[in-house]
Coordinates of C-alpha atoms and ligand atoms in Angstrom, one line a residue:
X1 CA 139.0 145.4 54.8
X2 CA 137.5 148.3 56.5
X3 CA 138.8 150.6 59.2
X4 CA 136.1 153.1 60.4
X5 CA 134.3 152.3 57.2
X6 CA 137.3 153.0 54.9
X7 CA 139.0 150.2 52.9
X8 CA 142.6 149.5 53.8
X9 CA 145.3 147.0 53.1
X10 CA 148.1 146.2 55.5
X11 CA 150.9 147.4 53.3
X12 CA 151.3 149.4 50.1
X13 CA 154.0 151.3 48.2
X14 CA 154.0 155.1 48.1
X15 CA 156.6 157.4 46.4
X16 CA 159.5 154.9 46.7
X17 CA 158.6 154.1 50.3
X18 CA 156.3 151.6 51.9
X19 CA 153.3 152.4 54.1
X20 CA 152.3 150.0 56.9
X21 CA 149.8 149.9 59.7
X22 CA 151.7 149.8 63.0
X23 CA 150.2 146.8 64.6
X24 CA 152.0 147.2 67.9
X25 CA 149.7 150.3 68.5
X26 CA 146.4 148.5 67.9
X27 CA 143.7 148.3 69.1
X28 CA 144.1 151.6 70.9
X29 CA 145.6 153.7 68.1
X30 CA 145.3 153.3 64.4
X31 CA 148.7 154.6 63.0
X32 CA 150.3 154.4 59.6
X33 CA 154.1 154.4 59.4
X34 CA 156.3 155.0 56.3
X35 CA 159.2 152.5 56.0
X36 CA 162.0 154.0 54.0
X37 CA 165.1 151.7 54.2
X38 CA 166.1 148.1 54.5
X39 CA 167.0 148.6 58.2
X40 CA 163.5 150.1 58.9
X41 CA 161.8 147.2 57.1
X42 CA 163.8 144.6 59.0
X43 CA 163.0 146.4 62.3
X44 CA 159.3 146.6 61.5
X45 CA 159.2 142.8 61.0
X46 CA 161.4 142.0 64.0
X47 CA 159.5 144.4 66.3
X48 CA 156.2 143.1 65.0
X49 CA 154.9 146.4 63.6
X50 CA 154.0 144.0 60.7
X51 CA 153.4 140.4 61.6
X52 CA 151.6 137.3 60.6
X53 CA 153.1 134.8 58.2
X54 CA 151.8 136.1 54.8
X55 CA 152.4 139.7 55.7
X56 CA 155.9 139.0 56.9
X57 CA 156.6 137.6 53.4
X58 CA 155.2 140.6 51.5
X59 CA 156.9 143.0 53.9
X60 CA 160.3 141.3 53.3
X61 CA 159.7 141.6 49.5
X62 CA 159.1 145.3 49.9
X63 CA 162.1 145.5 52.2
X64 CA 164.3 144.0 49.5
X65 CA 162.8 146.6 47.1
X66 CA 163.8 149.4 49.4
X67 CA 167.3 147.9 49.7
X68 CA 167.6 147.9 45.9
X69 CA 167.3 151.7 45.9
X70 CA 170.5 151.9 48.0
X71 CA 172.5 149.0 46.6
X72 CA 171.2 147.1 43.6
X73 CA 174.3 144.9 43.2
X74 CA 174.3 141.1 43.5
X75 CA 176.0 141.6 46.9
X76 CA 173.3 144.1 47.8
X77 CA 170.6 141.5 47.1
X78 CA 172.5 138.8 49.2
X79 CA 173.1 141.2 52.1
X80 CA 169.5 142.5 52.2
X81 CA 168.1 138.9 51.9
X82 CA 170.2 137.7 54.8
X83 CA 169.2 140.7 57.0
X84 CA 165.5 140.2 56.3
X85 CA 165.7 136.4 56.7
X86 CA 167.2 136.8 60.1
X87 CA 164.3 138.8 61.5
X88 CA 161.9 136.0 62.4
X89 CA 162.6 132.3 62.1
X90 CA 159.4 130.4 62.1
X91 CA 157.0 131.6 59.4
X92 CA 158.3 130.1 56.1
X93 CA 156.7 132.8 54.0
X94 CA 159.6 135.1 54.7
X95 CA 162.0 132.6 53.0
X96 CA 159.6 131.9 50.2
X97 CA 159.0 135.6 49.4
X98 CA 162.7 136.3 49.4
X99 CA 163.4 133.4 47.1
X100 CA 160.7 134.7 44.7
X101 CA 162.4 138.1 44.7
X102 CA 165.9 136.9 44.2
X103 CA 164.9 134.6 41.4
X104 CA 163.3 137.6 39.7
X105 CA 166.0 140.2 40.3
X106 CA 169.3 138.3 39.9
X107 CA 169.0 137.9 36.1
X108 CA 168.4 141.7 35.7
X109 CA 170.9 144.5 35.2
X110 CA 171.4 146.3 38.5
X111 CA 170.0 149.6 37.1
X112 CA 166.7 147.8 36.4
X113 CA 166.4 146.2 39.8
X114 CA 164.8 148.9 42.0
X115 CA 161.7 149.3 39.8
X116 CA 161.5 145.6 39.1
X117 CA 161.7 144.8 42.8
X118 CA 158.8 147.1 43.6
X119 CA 156.8 145.7 40.8
X120 CA 157.5 142.1 41.9
X121 CA 156.7 142.9 45.5
X122 CA 153.4 144.4 44.4
X123 CA 152.7 141.2 42.4
X124 CA 153.3 139.1 45.5
X125 CA 151.0 141.3 47.5
X126 CA 148.2 140.9 44.9
X127 CA 148.8 137.2 44.8
X128 CA 148.4 137.0 48.6
X129 CA 145.1 138.8 48.3
X130 CA 143.9 136.3 45.7
X131 CA 145.1 133.3 47.8
X132 CA 143.3 134.5 50.9
X133 CA 140.1 135.3 48.8
X134 CA 140.2 131.7 47.4
X135 CA 140.6 130.3 50.9
X136 CA 137.6 132.4 51.9
X137 CA 135.5 130.9 49.1
X138 CA 136.4 127.3 50.1
X139 CA 135.9 128.0 53.8
X140 CA 132.5 129.7 53.0
X141 CA 131.3 126.4 51.5
X142 CA 132.2 124.6 54.7
X143 CA 130.5 127.1 56.9
X144 CA 127.4 127.1 54.7
X145 CA 127.1 123.4 55.2
X146 CA 127.4 123.6 58.9
X147 CA 124.9 126.5 59.0
X148 CA 122.4 124.4 57.0
X149 CA 122.6 121.6 59.5
X150 CA 121.8 123.6 62.7
X151 CA 119.6 126.3 64.2
X152 CA 121.2 129.6 65.2
X153 CA 124.6 131.0 64.5
X154 CA 127.7 129.0 63.6
X155 CA 130.1 129.2 66.5
X156 CA 133.7 129.5 65.4
X157 CA 136.8 129.5 67.6
X158 CA 139.9 131.1 66.3
X159 CA 143.4 131.5 67.8
X160 CA 145.9 134.4 67.5
X161 CA 145.4 136.8 64.6
X162 CA 145.0 135.0 61.3
X163 CA 142.9 137.9 60.1
X164 CA 143.4 140.5 57.4
X165 CA 146.1 142.1 59.6
X166 CA 148.3 139.0 59.2
X167 CA 148.1 139.1 55.4
X168 CA 147.6 141.9 52.8
X169 CA 143.8 141.6 52.9
X170 CA 141.0 139.1 53.9
X171 CA 143.3 137.1 56.2
X172 CA 143.6 133.4 56.1
X173 CA 141.4 131.9 58.9
X174 CA 139.1 135.0 58.8
X175 CA 138.5 135.0 55.1
X176 CA 135.8 132.3 55.4
X177 CA 134.4 134.3 58.3
X178 CA 134.2 137.5 56.4
X179 CA 132.7 135.8 53.3
X180 CA 130.1 133.9 55.4
X181 CA 129.1 137.1 57.1
X182 CA 128.8 138.9 53.8
X183 CA 126.6 135.9 52.6
X184 CA 124.2 136.5 55.5
X185 CA 125.1 133.4 57.5
X186 CA 124.8 134.0 61.2
X187 CA 128.1 133.7 63.0
X188 CA 129.5 134.0 66.5
X189 CA 133.3 134.1 66.8
X190 CA 135.1 133.1 70.0
X191 CA 138.5 134.9 69.9
X192 CA 141.3 133.4 72.0
X193 CA 143.1 136.3 73.6
X194 CA 146.4 134.6 72.7
X195 CA 148.9 135.4 75.4
X196 CA 151.5 136.7 75.6
X197 CA 151.2 139.3 72.9
X198 CA 147.4 139.1 72.7
X199 CA 147.0 139.1 69.0
X200 CA 143.5 137.7 69.4
X201 CA 142.3 140.3 72.0
X202 CA 144.1 143.2 70.3
X203 CA 143.9 142.5 66.6
X204 CA 141.3 139.9 65.7
X205 CA 138.7 141.4 68.0
X206 CA 139.5 144.9 66.5
X207 CA 139.1 143.5 63.0
X208 CA 135.8 141.8 63.7
X209 CA 134.5 144.9 65.4
X210 CA 135.3 147.0 62.3
X211 CA 133.4 144.5 60.1
X212 CA 130.5 144.2 62.5
X213 CA 130.9 140.5 63.1
X214 CA 129.5 139.2 66.5
X215 CA 132.3 138.0 68.6
X216 CA 133.6 137.5 72.2
X217 CA 137.1 137.5 73.4
X218 CA 137.9 134.5 75.7
X219 CA 140.9 133.7 77.8
X220 CA 143.1 131.1 76.2
X221 CA 142.0 128.5 78.8
X222 CA 138.3 128.7 78.0
X223 CA 138.2 126.9 74.7
X224 CA 138.1 123.4 76.0
X225 CA 135.2 124.2 78.4
X226 CA 133.2 125.7 75.6
X227 CA 133.8 122.7 73.4
X228 CA 132.7 120.3 76.2
X229 CA 129.4 122.1 76.3
X230 CA 128.7 122.1 72.6
X231 CA 129.5 125.8 72.2
X232 CA 131.9 125.5 69.3
X233 CA 130.9 124.1 65.9
X234 CA 134.4 124.4 64.3
X235 CA 137.8 125.8 64.9
X236 CA 139.7 127.7 62.2
X237 CA 143.3 128.8 62.8
X238 CA 146.1 130.0 60.6
X239 CA 149.6 128.6 60.1
X240 CA 153.1 129.9 60.1
X241 CA 154.5 126.8 58.5
X242 CA 152.9 123.5 57.5
X243 CA 155.1 120.5 56.6
X244 CA 154.8 118.3 53.5
X245 CA 153.2 115.8 55.9
X246 CA 150.5 118.2 57.2
X247 CA 152.0 119.0 60.6
X248 CA 150.9 122.6 61.4
X249 CA 153.1 125.1 63.2
X250 CA 151.1 128.1 64.5
X251 CA 151.0 130.5 67.4
X252 CA 151.7 129.0 70.8
X253 CA 148.6 127.4 72.3
X254 CA 147.2 126.1 69.0
X255 CA 148.2 122.5 69.8
X256 CA 146.1 122.6 73.1
X257 CA 143.1 123.8 71.1
X258 CA 143.6 120.9 68.6
X259 CA 143.8 118.4 71.5
X260 CA 140.6 119.7 73.0
X261 CA 138.9 119.8 69.7
X262 CA 139.9 116.2 69.0
X263 CA 138.7 115.0 72.5
X264 CA 135.3 116.7 71.9
X265 CA 134.7 115.8 68.2
X266 CA 135.0 119.4 67.1
X267 CA 136.4 119.8 63.6
X268 CA 139.7 121.6 63.6
X269 CA 140.6 123.4 60.3
X270 CA 143.7 125.2 59.3
X271 CA 143.6 127.9 56.7
X272 CA 146.9 127.3 54.8
X273 CA 147.9 129.3 51.8
X274 CA 150.6 127.5 49.8
X275 CA 153.4 129.9 50.6
X276 CA 153.0 128.7 54.2
X277 CA 153.7 125.1 53.2
X278 CA 157.3 123.9 53.5
X279 CA 157.6 120.9 51.3
X280 CA 161.2 120.4 52.4
X281 CA 160.1 119.3 55.9
X282 CA 158.4 116.0 57.1
X283 CA 158.4 116.3 60.9
X284 CA 157.1 119.6 62.3
X285 CA 158.0 118.9 65.9
X286 CA 161.6 118.0 65.2
X287 CA 162.3 120.3 62.2
X288 CA 160.5 123.6 62.5
X289 CA 162.6 126.3 64.2
X290 CA 160.5 127.8 67.0
X291 CA 161.1 131.5 67.8
X292 CA 161.9 132.2 71.4
X293 CA 160.8 135.7 72.2
X294 CA 161.6 138.1 75.0
X295 CA 160.6 137.2 78.6
X296 CA 159.2 140.7 79.0
X297 CA 156.3 139.7 76.7
X298 CA 155.2 137.3 79.4
X299 CA 156.1 139.2 82.5
X300 CA 154.6 142.5 81.4
X301 CA 151.4 143.6 79.7
X302 CA 150.2 146.9 78.2
X303 CA 146.7 148.4 78.0
X304 CA 144.8 151.7 78.4
X305 CA 144.9 153.1 81.9
X306 CA 141.9 155.0 83.4
X307 CA 143.3 158.3 82.4
X308 CA 143.4 157.2 78.7
X309 CA 147.2 156.7 78.6
X310 CA 148.7 153.5 77.3
X311 CA 150.6 151.9 80.2
X312 CA 152.8 148.9 80.5
X313 CA 152.7 147.0 83.8
X314 CA 154.4 144.1 85.4
X315 CA 152.4 140.9 86.1
X316 CA 155.0 138.7 87.7
X317 CA 157.2 139.0 90.8
X318 CA 160.4 140.9 90.2
X319 CA 163.0 138.2 89.8
X320 CA 160.8 135.5 88.2
X321 CA 162.1 134.6 84.8
X322 CA 159.8 133.6 82.0
X323 CA 160.1 131.2 79.0
X324 CA 158.4 132.4 75.8
X325 CA 158.3 130.0 72.9
X326 CA 156.3 131.8 70.2
X327 CA 154.8 128.8 68.3
X328 CA 153.9 125.1 68.7
X329 CA 153.2 122.3 66.3
X330 CA 149.9 120.5 65.9
X331 CA 150.5 117.0 64.5
X332 CA 148.7 116.3 61.2
X333 CA 146.5 113.6 62.9
X334 CA 144.7 116.3 64.9
X335 CA 143.9 118.4 61.8
X336 CA 140.5 117.8 60.2
X337 CA 141.5 119.6 57.0
X338 CA 143.6 122.2 55.4
X339 CA 141.7 125.0 53.7
X340 CA 144.1 126.0 50.9
X341 CA 143.6 128.2 47.8
X342 CA 143.1 125.0 45.9
X343 CA 140.3 123.7 48.1
X344 CA 140.0 121.6 51.3
X345 CA 142.6 118.9 51.5
X346 CA 143.6 116.2 54.0
X347 CA 146.6 117.1 56.2
X348 CA 148.8 114.4 54.8
X349 CA 151.7 114.0 52.3
X350 CA 149.7 112.4 49.5
X351 CA 147.0 115.0 49.5
X352 CA 149.4 117.9 49.7
X353 CA 151.5 116.5 46.9
X354 CA 148.4 115.9 44.8
X355 CA 147.2 119.4 45.4
X356 CA 150.5 121.2 44.8
X357 CA 152.5 118.9 42.5
X358 CA 154.8 121.7 41.3
X359 CA 155.8 122.6 44.8
X360 CA 156.1 119.0 46.0
X361 CA 158.4 118.2 43.1
X362 CA 160.9 120.8 44.3
X363 CA 161.4 119.0 47.6
X364 CA 165.0 117.9 48.1
Ligands
MRU401 O1 153.9 136.1 65.9 P1 152.9 136.5 64.9 O2 151.9 137.4 65.4 O3 153.6 136.9 63.6 O4 152.2 135.1 64.6 C1 151.7 134.7 63.5 C2 150.2 134.6 63.7 O5 149.5 135.5 63.8 C3 149.6 133.3 63.9 O6 150.4 132.3 64.3 C4 148.7 133.0 62.7 O7 147.8 132.1 63.1 C5 149.5 132.6 61.5 S1 149.6 133.8 60.4 C6 148.4 133.4 59.2

């Protein structure tokens, strides 16, 4: 997608290194960073310079490629995979991408592994772009239908950043939005700020601004009110891990939006590329590991001060602790549909197994 009119992706290889956009500095600074080693790749994921489930997977794949330049042995593959897997627990794409890489690399001679790893990581990146583009096409059909049945713009609520910054390009929840905008359909996007890290206010709003899509940032608590007054036609969110039964784990606060949508008859869709589906799990609430992040993400906030400097300030009384679960689970019964690369499907075991028989068959 575009940044100041120029096309970018979120990650790309360059001269045996990997270029990324440092997302911790957005929206106030657009900075590219070169990642050169396994340790730097793991830190970039852990510190959320790169983030979002699909991008975490591709970044881990490139991290493994960087590791192969230093130690292409079998033990090197295992060590690097373990280090990358430990960075963030909830998004299943990380595990999926590392499994793809290991399956490809282990049969090869060590000398062939560095080049093969970069090539395989690039394939996973291209595949991610194709998955998101396909989700965009299926979501466009949905938005077109809603637009045809009403006057004025289609009002869409989204949570966190499931935009192109969470993937390699297009994004998951935003792909239908970008495609609908390109097709000339009038849209208005309500962007949940998504405390504590504000991925909506910082990243989704920035993306939509770059693409010229009408939007407003709202506080996380405003969605229910807007729905009660007919202000939202549909909700589209992303997912970090969806179970074989259609339970959806996504950024903290998603569940409350799903409850409000259900209460108000607003359709609640989840853009779910297949690498985000964990066919080994049946109960999202009991089985998905939820990342607990630093209390300082809740007790402090950063922004641009009047003098233009980026400042970090405390919000809470000194001495108050904070809990910070990073994700929650929306039960399948609250999900209107999953927008996958193979079309819109019901959030249940039978529909998921029918749409992805080759993945469902691998389930233990
Ligand atoms: O903690 P993050 O920023 O990596 O969280 C991931 C997300 O951005 C969202 O949960 C998103 O909706 C899923 S990624 C498609």
